[in-house]
Amino acid sequence: MSKVFSFHGGIHPPENKKQSTRAPIGKAPLPAQLVIPMQQHIGGPADPLVSVGDLVLKGQLIAEPIGRISAAVHAPTSGKVVDIAHYPIPHASGLSGDCIVIEPDGEERWVEHQGIADYKAIERTELIEHIRRSGISGLGGAGFPTDVKLHLSEDHIVNTLIINAAECEPYITADDMLMRERPHEIIGGIEVIAHLLRPSHILIGIEDNKPNAIHALQAAVKHCGLNIDIVVVPTKYPSGGERQLIKLLTDIEVPAGRIPADIGIVCQNVGTTAAVYKAVHKGEPLISRIVTVTGDAVQHPKNLEVLLGTPFSSLLEACDLRPGALSRLVMGGPMMGVTVDNDRIPVIKTTNCLIAATAQEMPPAPPAQACIRCGMCEQACPADLLPQQLYWFAKGREFDKASHHNLFDCIECGACAYVCPSNIPLVQYYRFAKSEIRTEQREQQKADHARERFEARQARLDREAAEKEAKRKARAAEAARAQEARKAAASKPAEGKAEAAAPDIKQLKTAAAVARTKLKKAQKAYDEAAAGNGENLAELEQALTDARSKAEAAEKALDAGAPAPSEGGDDSALKQLKVASAVARTKLKKAQDALKSAEDKGLDGIDKLRATVETLEKKAEEAQQAFEAAQKTDKPSDTSAKPEAAAAEPQLDAKALKQQVSIMRTKLKKAETALETAESDDQRAQLQTEVDELKKRFDEATEAFNKVEKAKMDAAAQAGIDLKQLRIDAAMAKAAITKGERALKKAEADAEREQIEQELVAAKAKSDELHKTLSQYD
């Protein structure tokens, strides 16, 4: 006789079991329609194999399992598939699920089937697959696929097989009646499971409030050759919980987050063992189960053998329901069951009880009150948790703290809520917290997956960029080697030629630019060392001398090999002046068109457009004069020209030279910017040559302009006039006129307008006088 231990907590609610054990197991009537859900188990739903209009036979496979944790679904009877759609299913959420609707033909024609004559002679994997094809899942409530529990890896050594016959929850007697009437099926199923798991010890745990079932099992075990102990445990809820029953029978606690198989124990329900017996010995899949129909609202409570998919209404009618007395319909037991409002919900593999309760039997729950911190929930908790603390964490949405306090070890037995004097629905808070935590975990998994994908993509892009950079460097190195080879080939004297080849002006310019750059760097290093009294001053001075000699040699080589300058002048500058003149004329034409259109339509802003046209006319005239002056400078001098033309020539030359200086300055700035951003030494040397040429041309244009400008200033100085100051005074006088005109537009009082008009007349007179004097010299 095995020793009985104890577990923490537990309660003793009224049993209410005798009402449904007074009659033997009956057979439920065949309904007009069977609604078979695709998910009657934990895991993924099954995938339908039939279509609307198909004829099916009893026991025929109508939906196959998907994935490792799933179960097959079979036709409970013969008939016709009339619909495949969403229907209400027995679930706490009250939602609908995929279902196959079969209309029975009443003939109960079986599909061809047969049991396994000698299951011990076939491979274990083949036997487990046969159980999987039979669609067997746990009938105790959770609905875990049985084949998964039987198909353990080689490192899982099962020492103890525990058969759960406790059935501790009030009202439920389905397992009790099964043990009384069909103990041989239970023992036969245990033999099959023991053959697969090979345990060293088998324990049947049963509560002491089932004496008839105990005697029936003891009689059946006498004819069995297995080492089976029937252990009678005290009646206490929830001794039928898997972890609590293991603690009662073995005094071993399953660690948090682990399963019994990890400590060498496997648990199976007595209903599951009977289903395994039918599947192996008779070849019958799981298409029916025993359901307890009880409660004060039915006149004849009993246990019925029910086909899966039968609606609750058919069972209530079979037990003579009193509709006027029905107050609450509960699927399952009063502690862990779920209240349902729809009696069309079908029976599934985990439906073990249906309670039709009256208002006196199950009155509405009183309103919840504030927690008084009595600690009774902690004393009743069979999982040895802190229900009060978990309640505060769930209510405050502190889900991390709830997880750290082992929230998921809660079996939702309802013992804490049963003893709570404040009537707090504690289990609902725990279910809410579990749901939120699972949702957060799924979201976190999605976020982690997205982050991993992003990091993988970023690594791929970095890798591709590195490969591209490596290829670019390889191409650059190859180009550098090819260029060195071309230089070496060009430096060798050509065979068979008597005369030396002409010098390469471009290479000479590049060499001279490189030498000048090195000279500047050496000069800068020497100056910095001299200013800071550096120790290596002598070395820097020697390097500066070498750089200067190389630069001079490069300049001499360039001068010796450079071609003579052309006599035709600067064609590019002439082109620039021509383009500037054309652009000025185009802008003037657009402004004149805009002015004419505004005048025709009477639009506002005509004065501003007229002033813009006058300004553009002056600019166009100046640009045209600069272009004509540049053309005249390119032509050979005419000795027969008149003295008046020769006298007017310096004015035109000054404007043209000023324009040319501006153009040269712009080109020089662009070339210097390109030189600063150059990467390779060859490109830098080439740009340095261009910068030097532009700087030389800019200096020449500036010097020519300064000569003409100095001539003007000297001529004005002989008359006692400071030309520079005269220009400033003329510009300020013109600005004073513009300012006066603006003030005159804003003036409102007549006296103010009269004063401004007088000042404006004086300013215009002064401006005319200054510009008249300036026009003689500028």
mmCIF file with all atom_site columns, C-alpha atoms in Angstrom, residues 523-671:
data_model
loop_
_atom_site.group_PDB
_atom_site.id
_atom_site.type_symbol
_atom_site.label_atom_id
_atom_site.label_alt_id
_atom_site.label_comp_id
_atom_site.label_asym_id
_atom_site.label_entity_id
_atom_site.label_seq_id
_atom_site.pdbx_PDB_ins_code
_atom_site.Cartn_x
_atom_site.Cartn_y
_atom_site.Cartn_z
_atom_site.occupancy
_atom_site.B_iso_or_equiv
_atom_site.pdbx_formal_charge
_atom_site.auth_seq_id
_atom_site.auth_comp_id
_atom_site.auth_asym_id
_atom_site.auth_atom_id
_atom_site.pdbx_PDB_model_num
ATOM 1   C CA . GLN A 1 523 ? 58.400 76.919  -46.820 1.00 0.00 ? 523 GLN A CA 1
ATOM 2   C CA . LYS A 1 524 ? 55.447 76.598  -44.429 1.00 0.00 ? 524 LYS A CA 1
ATOM 3   C CA . ALA A 1 525 ? 57.193 73.892  -42.368 1.00 0.00 ? 525 ALA A CA 1
ATOM 4   C CA . TYR A 1 526 ? 60.355 75.963  -42.192 1.00 0.00 ? 526 TYR A CA 1
ATOM 5   C CA . ASP A 1 527 ? 58.476 79.123  -41.114 1.00 0.00 ? 527 ASP A CA 1
ATOM 6   C CA . GLU A 1 528 ? 56.597 77.242  -38.373 1.00 0.00 ? 528 GLU A CA 1
ATOM 7   C CA . ALA A 1 529 ? 59.818 75.663  -37.089 1.00 0.00 ? 529 ALA A CA 1
ATOM 8   C CA . ALA A 1 530 ? 61.640 79.035  -37.163 1.00 0.00 ? 530 ALA A CA 1
ATOM 9   C CA . ALA A 1 531 ? 58.805 80.695  -35.236 1.00 0.00 ? 531 ALA A CA 1
ATOM 10  C CA . GLY A 1 532 ? 58.838 77.949  -32.586 1.00 0.00 ? 532 GLY A CA 1
ATOM 11  C CA . ASN A 1 533 ? 62.655 77.504  -32.401 1.00 0.00 ? 533 ASN A CA 1
ATOM 12  C CA . GLY A 1 534 ? 62.392 73.915  -33.589 1.00 0.00 ? 534 GLY A CA 1
ATOM 13  C CA . GLU A 1 535 ? 65.305 71.524  -33.222 1.00 0.00 ? 535 GLU A CA 1
ATOM 14  C CA . ASN A 1 536 ? 65.218 70.301  -36.843 1.00 0.00 ? 536 ASN A CA 1
ATOM 15  C CA . LEU A 1 537 ? 65.558 73.777  -38.338 1.00 0.00 ? 537 LEU A CA 1
ATOM 16  C CA . ALA A 1 538 ? 68.703 72.821  -40.269 1.00 0.00 ? 538 ALA A CA 1
ATOM 17  C CA . GLU A 1 539 ? 66.994 69.811  -41.871 1.00 0.00 ? 539 GLU A CA 1
ATOM 18  C CA . LEU A 1 540 ? 63.956 71.895  -42.845 1.00 0.00 ? 540 LEU A CA 1
ATOM 19  C CA . GLU A 1 541 ? 66.231 74.587  -44.320 1.00 0.00 ? 541 GLU A CA 1
ATOM 20  C CA . GLN A 1 542 ? 67.997 71.962  -46.436 1.00 0.00 ? 542 GLN A CA 1
ATOM 21  C CA . ALA A 1 543 ? 64.611 70.532  -47.551 1.00 0.00 ? 543 ALA A CA 1
ATOM 22  C CA . LEU A 1 544 ? 63.454 74.061  -48.438 1.00 0.00 ? 544 LEU A CA 1
ATOM 23  C CA . THR A 1 545 ? 66.600 74.658  -50.527 1.00 0.00 ? 545 THR A CA 1
ATOM 24  C CA . ASP A 1 546 ? 66.122 71.357  -52.391 1.00 0.00 ? 546 ASP A CA 1
ATOM 25  C CA . ALA A 1 547 ? 62.451 72.128  -53.043 1.00 0.00 ? 547 ALA A CA 1
ATOM 26  C CA . ARG A 1 548 ? 63.306 75.625  -54.333 1.00 0.00 ? 548 ARG A CA 1
ATOM 27  C CA . SER A 1 549 ? 65.962 74.273  -56.712 1.00 0.00 ? 549 SER A CA 1
ATOM 28  C CA . LYS A 1 550 ? 63.551 71.612  -58.020 1.00 0.00 ? 550 LYS A CA 1
ATOM 29  C CA . ALA A 1 551 ? 60.823 74.192  -58.511 1.00 0.00 ? 551 ALA A CA 1
ATOM 30  C CA . GLU A 1 552 ? 63.199 76.496  -60.418 1.00 0.00 ? 552 GLU A CA 1
ATOM 31  C CA . ALA A 1 553 ? 64.355 73.584  -62.588 1.00 0.00 ? 553 ALA A CA 1
ATOM 32  C CA . ALA A 1 554 ? 60.736 72.642  -63.351 1.00 0.00 ? 554 ALA A CA 1
ATOM 33  C CA . GLU A 1 555 ? 59.876 76.253  -64.253 1.00 0.00 ? 555 GLU A CA 1
ATOM 34  C CA . LYS A 1 556 ? 62.897 76.481  -66.561 1.00 0.00 ? 556 LYS A CA 1
ATOM 35  C CA . ALA A 1 557 ? 61.897 73.215  -68.246 1.00 0.00 ? 557 ALA A CA 1
ATOM 36  C CA . LEU A 1 558 ? 58.354 74.533  -68.714 1.00 0.00 ? 558 LEU A CA 1
ATOM 37  C CA . ASP A 1 559 ? 59.606 77.850  -70.141 1.00 0.00 ? 559 ASP A CA 1
ATOM 38  C CA . ALA A 1 560 ? 61.950 76.045  -72.502 1.00 0.00 ? 560 ALA A CA 1
ATOM 39  C CA . GLY A 1 561 ? 59.243 73.689  -73.803 1.00 0.00 ? 561 GLY A CA 1
ATOM 40  C CA . ALA A 1 562 ? 56.239 76.084  -73.777 1.00 0.00 ? 562 ALA A CA 1
ATOM 41  C CA . PRO A 1 563 ? 55.029 77.388  -77.178 1.00 0.00 ? 563 PRO A CA 1
ATOM 42  C CA . ALA A 1 564 ? 54.994 81.100  -77.978 1.00 0.00 ? 564 ALA A CA 1
ATOM 43  C CA . PRO A 1 565 ? 51.810 82.913  -76.985 1.00 0.00 ? 565 PRO A CA 1
ATOM 44  C CA . SER A 1 566 ? 49.344 83.728  -79.755 1.00 0.00 ? 566 SER A CA 1
ATOM 45  C CA . GLU A 1 567 ? 48.773 87.284  -80.932 1.00 0.00 ? 567 GLU A CA 1
ATOM 46  C CA . GLY A 1 568 ? 45.086 87.102  -81.259 1.00 0.00 ? 568 GLY A CA 1
ATOM 47  C CA . GLY A 1 569 ? 44.301 88.004  -77.633 1.00 0.00 ? 569 GLY A CA 1
ATOM 48  C CA . ASP A 1 570 ? 42.039 86.149  -75.199 1.00 0.00 ? 570 ASP A CA 1
ATOM 49  C CA . ASP A 1 571 ? 39.278 84.525  -77.228 1.00 0.00 ? 571 ASP A CA 1
ATOM 50  C CA . SER A 1 572 ? 37.590 83.029  -74.105 1.00 0.00 ? 572 SER A CA 1
ATOM 51  C CA . ALA A 1 573 ? 37.286 86.445  -72.454 1.00 0.00 ? 573 ALA A CA 1
ATOM 52  C CA . LEU A 1 574 ? 35.795 87.873  -75.657 1.00 0.00 ? 574 LEU A CA 1
ATOM 53  C CA . LYS A 1 575 ? 33.247 85.028  -75.722 1.00 0.00 ? 575 LYS A CA 1
ATOM 54  C CA . GLN A 1 576 ? 32.317 85.698  -72.104 1.00 0.00 ? 576 GLN A CA 1
ATOM 55  C CA . LEU A 1 577 ? 31.688 89.381  -72.869 1.00 0.00 ? 577 LEU A CA 1
ATOM 56  C CA . LYS A 1 578 ? 29.576 88.433  -75.849 1.00 0.00 ? 578 LYS A CA 1
ATOM 57  C CA . VAL A 1 579 ? 27.489 86.019  -73.743 1.00 0.00 ? 579 VAL A CA 1
ATOM 58  C CA . ALA A 1 580 ? 27.068 88.641  -71.014 1.00 0.00 ? 580 ALA A CA 1
ATOM 59  C CA . SER A 1 581 ? 25.835 91.164  -73.577 1.00 0.00 ? 581 SER A CA 1
ATOM 60  C CA . ALA A 1 582 ? 23.328 88.660  -74.997 1.00 0.00 ? 582 ALA A CA 1
ATOM 61  C CA . VAL A 1 583 ? 22.033 87.735  -71.514 1.00 0.00 ? 583 VAL A CA 1
ATOM 62  C CA . ALA A 1 584 ? 21.574 91.419  -70.645 1.00 0.00 ? 584 ALA A CA 1
ATOM 63  C CA . ARG A 1 585 ? 19.590 92.007  -73.822 1.00 0.00 ? 585 ARG A CA 1
ATOM 64  C CA . THR A 1 586 ? 17.379 88.966  -73.101 1.00 0.00 ? 586 THR A CA 1
ATOM 65  C CA . LYS A 1 587 ? 16.587 90.150  -69.566 1.00 0.00 ? 587 LYS A CA 1
ATOM 66  C CA . LEU A 1 588 ? 15.805 93.631  -70.917 1.00 0.00 ? 588 LEU A CA 1
ATOM 67  C CA . LYS A 1 589 ? 13.448 92.174  -73.532 1.00 0.00 ? 589 LYS A CA 1
ATOM 68  C CA . LYS A 1 590 ? 11.549 90.124  -70.882 1.00 0.00 ? 590 LYS A CA 1
ATOM 69  C CA . ALA A 1 591 ? 11.215 93.170  -68.612 1.00 0.00 ? 591 ALA A CA 1
ATOM 70  C CA . GLN A 1 592 ? 9.944  95.324  -71.498 1.00 0.00 ? 592 GLN A CA 1
ATOM 71  C CA . ASP A 1 593 ? 7.326  92.672  -72.365 1.00 0.00 ? 593 ASP A CA 1
ATOM 72  C CA . ALA A 1 594 ? 6.212  92.468  -68.729 1.00 0.00 ? 594 ALA A CA 1
ATOM 73  C CA . LEU A 1 595 ? 5.910  96.280  -68.544 1.00 0.00 ? 595 LEU A CA 1
ATOM 74  C CA . LYS A 1 596 ? 3.850  96.422  -71.739 1.00 0.00 ? 596 LYS A CA 1
ATOM 75  C CA . SER A 1 597 ? 1.519  93.657  -70.501 1.00 0.00 ? 597 SER A CA 1
ATOM 76  C CA . ALA A 1 598 ? 1.049  95.432  -67.148 1.00 0.00 ? 598 ALA A CA 1
ATOM 77  C CA . GLU A 1 599 ? 0.260  98.716  -68.875 1.00 0.00 ? 599 GLU A CA 1
ATOM 78  C CA . ASP A 1 600 ? -2.285 97.051  -71.177 1.00 0.00 ? 600 ASP A CA 1
ATOM 79  C CA . LYS A 1 601 ? -4.064 95.284  -68.296 1.00 0.00 ? 601 LYS A CA 1
ATOM 80  C CA . GLY A 1 602 ? -3.783 98.181  -65.834 1.00 0.00 ? 602 GLY A CA 1
ATOM 81  C CA . LEU A 1 603 ? -2.047 96.086  -63.165 1.00 0.00 ? 603 LEU A CA 1
ATOM 82  C CA . ASP A 1 604 ? -0.366 97.424  -60.017 1.00 0.00 ? 604 ASP A CA 1
ATOM 83  C CA . GLY A 1 605 ? 3.432  97.885  -59.730 1.00 0.00 ? 605 GLY A CA 1
ATOM 84  C CA . ILE A 1 606 ? 3.943  99.585  -63.111 1.00 0.00 ? 606 ILE A CA 1
ATOM 85  C CA . ASP A 1 607 ? 6.358  102.122 -61.568 1.00 0.00 ? 607 ASP A CA 1
ATOM 86  C CA . LYS A 1 608 ? 8.552  99.338  -60.226 1.00 0.00 ? 608 LYS A CA 1
ATOM 87  C CA . LEU A 1 609 ? 8.556  97.555  -63.597 1.00 0.00 ? 609 LEU A CA 1
ATOM 88  C CA . ARG A 1 610 ? 9.457  100.830 -65.368 1.00 0.00 ? 610 ARG A CA 1
ATOM 89  C CA . ALA A 1 611 ? 12.390 101.381 -62.971 1.00 0.00 ? 611 ALA A CA 1
ATOM 90  C CA . THR A 1 612 ? 13.539 97.781  -63.560 1.00 0.00 ? 612 THR A CA 1
ATOM 91  C CA . VAL A 1 613 ? 13.458 98.325  -67.334 1.00 0.00 ? 613 VAL A CA 1
ATOM 92  C CA . GLU A 1 614 ? 15.595 101.483 -66.990 1.00 0.00 ? 614 GLU A CA 1
ATOM 93  C CA . THR A 1 615 ? 18.150 99.627  -64.864 1.00 0.00 ? 615 THR A CA 1
ATOM 94  C CA . LEU A 1 616 ? 18.328 96.721  -67.328 1.00 0.00 ? 616 LEU A CA 1
ATOM 95  C CA . GLU A 1 617 ? 18.736 99.156  -70.235 1.00 0.00 ? 617 GLU A CA 1
ATOM 96  C CA . LYS A 1 618 ? 21.807 100.635 -68.575 1.00 0.00 ? 618 LYS A CA 1
ATOM 97  C CA . LYS A 1 619 ? 23.264 97.185  -67.874 1.00 0.00 ? 619 LYS A CA 1
ATOM 98  C CA . ALA A 1 620 ? 22.636 96.019  -71.429 1.00 0.00 ? 620 ALA A CA 1
ATOM 99  C CA . GLU A 1 621 ? 24.300 99.154  -72.798 1.00 0.00 ? 621 GLU A CA 1
ATOM 100 C CA . GLU A 1 622 ? 27.341 98.701  -70.529 1.00 0.00 ? 622 GLU A CA 1
ATOM 101 C CA . ALA A 1 623 ? 27.674 95.018  -71.510 1.00 0.00 ? 623 ALA A CA 1
ATOM 102 C CA . GLN A 1 624 ? 27.483 95.883  -75.213 1.00 0.00 ? 624 GLN A CA 1
ATOM 103 C CA . GLN A 1 625 ? 30.101 98.627  -74.795 1.00 0.00 ? 625 GLN A CA 1
ATOM 104 C CA . ALA A 1 626 ? 32.406 96.197  -72.928 1.00 0.00 ? 626 ALA A CA 1
ATOM 105 C CA . PHE A 1 627 ? 32.078 93.657  -75.730 1.00 0.00 ? 627 PHE A CA 1
ATOM 106 C CA . GLU A 1 628 ? 32.761 96.274  -78.430 1.00 0.00 ? 628 GLU A CA 1
ATOM 107 C CA . ALA A 1 629 ? 35.756 97.567  -76.507 1.00 0.00 ? 629 ALA A CA 1
ATOM 108 C CA . ALA A 1 630 ? 37.194 94.031  -76.252 1.00 0.00 ? 630 ALA A CA 1
ATOM 109 C CA . GLN A 1 631 ? 36.714 93.593  -80.001 1.00 0.00 ? 631 GLN A CA 1
ATOM 110 C CA . LYS A 1 632 ? 38.606 96.805  -80.684 1.00 0.00 ? 632 LYS A CA 1
ATOM 111 C CA . THR A 1 633 ? 41.522 95.731  -78.451 1.00 0.00 ? 633 THR A CA 1
ATOM 112 C CA . ASP A 1 634 ? 41.846 92.493  -80.464 1.00 0.00 ? 634 ASP A CA 1
ATOM 113 C CA . LYS A 1 635 ? 42.105 94.441  -83.788 1.00 0.00 ? 635 LYS A CA 1
ATOM 114 C CA . PRO A 1 636 ? 45.423 95.999  -84.964 1.00 0.00 ? 636 PRO A CA 1
ATOM 115 C CA . SER A 1 637 ? 45.782 99.736  -84.274 1.00 0.00 ? 637 SER A CA 1
ATOM 116 C CA . ASP A 1 638 ? 44.762 102.160 -87.034 1.00 0.00 ? 638 ASP A CA 1
ATOM 117 C CA . THR A 1 639 ? 47.205 105.082 -87.321 1.00 0.00 ? 639 THR A CA 1
ATOM 118 C CA . SER A 1 640 ? 44.713 107.032 -89.407 1.00 0.00 ? 640 SER A CA 1
ATOM 119 C CA . ALA A 1 641 ? 42.068 107.030 -86.651 1.00 0.00 ? 641 ALA A CA 1
ATOM 120 C CA . LYS A 1 642 ? 40.685 110.345 -85.568 1.00 0.00 ? 642 LYS A CA 1
ATOM 121 C CA . PRO A 1 643 ? 41.940 112.011 -82.376 1.00 0.00 ? 643 PRO A CA 1
ATOM 122 C CA . GLU A 1 644 ? 38.375 112.029 -80.981 1.00 0.00 ? 644 GLU A CA 1
ATOM 123 C CA . ALA A 1 645 ? 38.129 108.220 -81.170 1.00 0.00 ? 645 ALA A CA 1
ATOM 124 C CA . ALA A 1 646 ? 41.540 107.840 -79.565 1.00 0.00 ? 646 ALA A CA 1
ATOM 125 C CA . ALA A 1 647 ? 40.456 110.155 -76.782 1.00 0.00 ? 647 ALA A CA 1
ATOM 126 C CA . ALA A 1 648 ? 37.285 108.132 -76.113 1.00 0.00 ? 648 ALA A CA 1
ATOM 127 C CA . GLU A 1 649 ? 39.097 104.789 -76.129 1.00 0.00 ? 649 GLU A CA 1
ATOM 128 C CA . PRO A 1 650 ? 40.378 104.832 -72.487 1.00 0.00 ? 650 PRO A CA 1
ATOM 129 C CA . GLN A 1 651 ? 36.806 105.028 -71.119 1.00 0.00 ? 651 GLN A CA 1
ATOM 130 C CA . LEU A 1 652 ? 35.668 101.976 -73.076 1.00 0.00 ? 652 LEU A CA 1
ATOM 131 C CA . ASP A 1 653 ? 38.872 100.127 -72.200 1.00 0.00 ? 653 ASP A CA 1
ATOM 132 C CA . ALA A 1 654 ? 38.255 100.682 -68.475 1.00 0.00 ? 654 ALA A CA 1
ATOM 133 C CA . LYS A 1 655 ? 34.765 99.142  -68.611 1.00 0.00 ? 655 LYS A CA 1
ATOM 134 C CA . ALA A 1 656 ? 35.929 96.168  -70.639 1.00 0.00 ? 656 ALA A CA 1
ATOM 135 C CA . LEU A 1 657 ? 38.896 95.587  -68.365 1.00 0.00 ? 657 LEU A CA 1
ATOM 136 C CA . LYS A 1 658 ? 36.688 95.775  -65.283 1.00 0.00 ? 658 LYS A CA 1
ATOM 137 C CA . GLN A 1 659 ? 34.381 93.127  -66.792 1.00 0.00 ? 659 GLN A CA 1
ATOM 138 C CA . GLN A 1 660 ? 37.351 90.937  -67.657 1.00 0.00 ? 660 GLN A CA 1
ATOM 139 C CA . VAL A 1 661 ? 38.744 91.232  -64.110 1.00 0.00 ? 661 VAL A CA 1
ATOM 140 C CA . SER A 1 662 ? 35.388 90.064  -62.727 1.00 0.00 ? 662 SER A CA 1
ATOM 141 C CA . ILE A 1 663 ? 35.304 87.075  -65.084 1.00 0.00 ? 663 ILE A CA 1
ATOM 142 C CA . MET A 1 664 ? 38.874 86.075  -64.243 1.00 0.00 ? 664 MET A CA 1
ATOM 143 C CA . ARG A 1 665 ? 38.121 86.339  -60.506 1.00 0.00 ? 665 ARG A CA 1
ATOM 144 C CA . THR A 1 666 ? 35.107 83.988  -60.822 1.00 0.00 ? 666 THR A CA 1
ATOM 145 C CA . LYS A 1 667 ? 37.092 81.409  -62.800 1.00 0.00 ? 667 LYS A CA 1
ATOM 146 C CA . LEU A 1 668 ? 39.962 81.577  -60.325 1.00 0.00 ? 668 LEU A CA 1
ATOM 147 C CA . LYS A 1 669 ? 37.642 80.960  -57.342 1.00 0.00 ? 669 LYS A CA 1
ATOM 148 C CA . LYS A 1 670 ? 36.081 77.914  -59.040 1.00 0.00 ? 670 LYS A CA 1
ATOM 149 C CA . ALA A 1 671 ? 39.490 76.472  -59.860 1.00 0.00 ? 671 ALA A CA 1
#
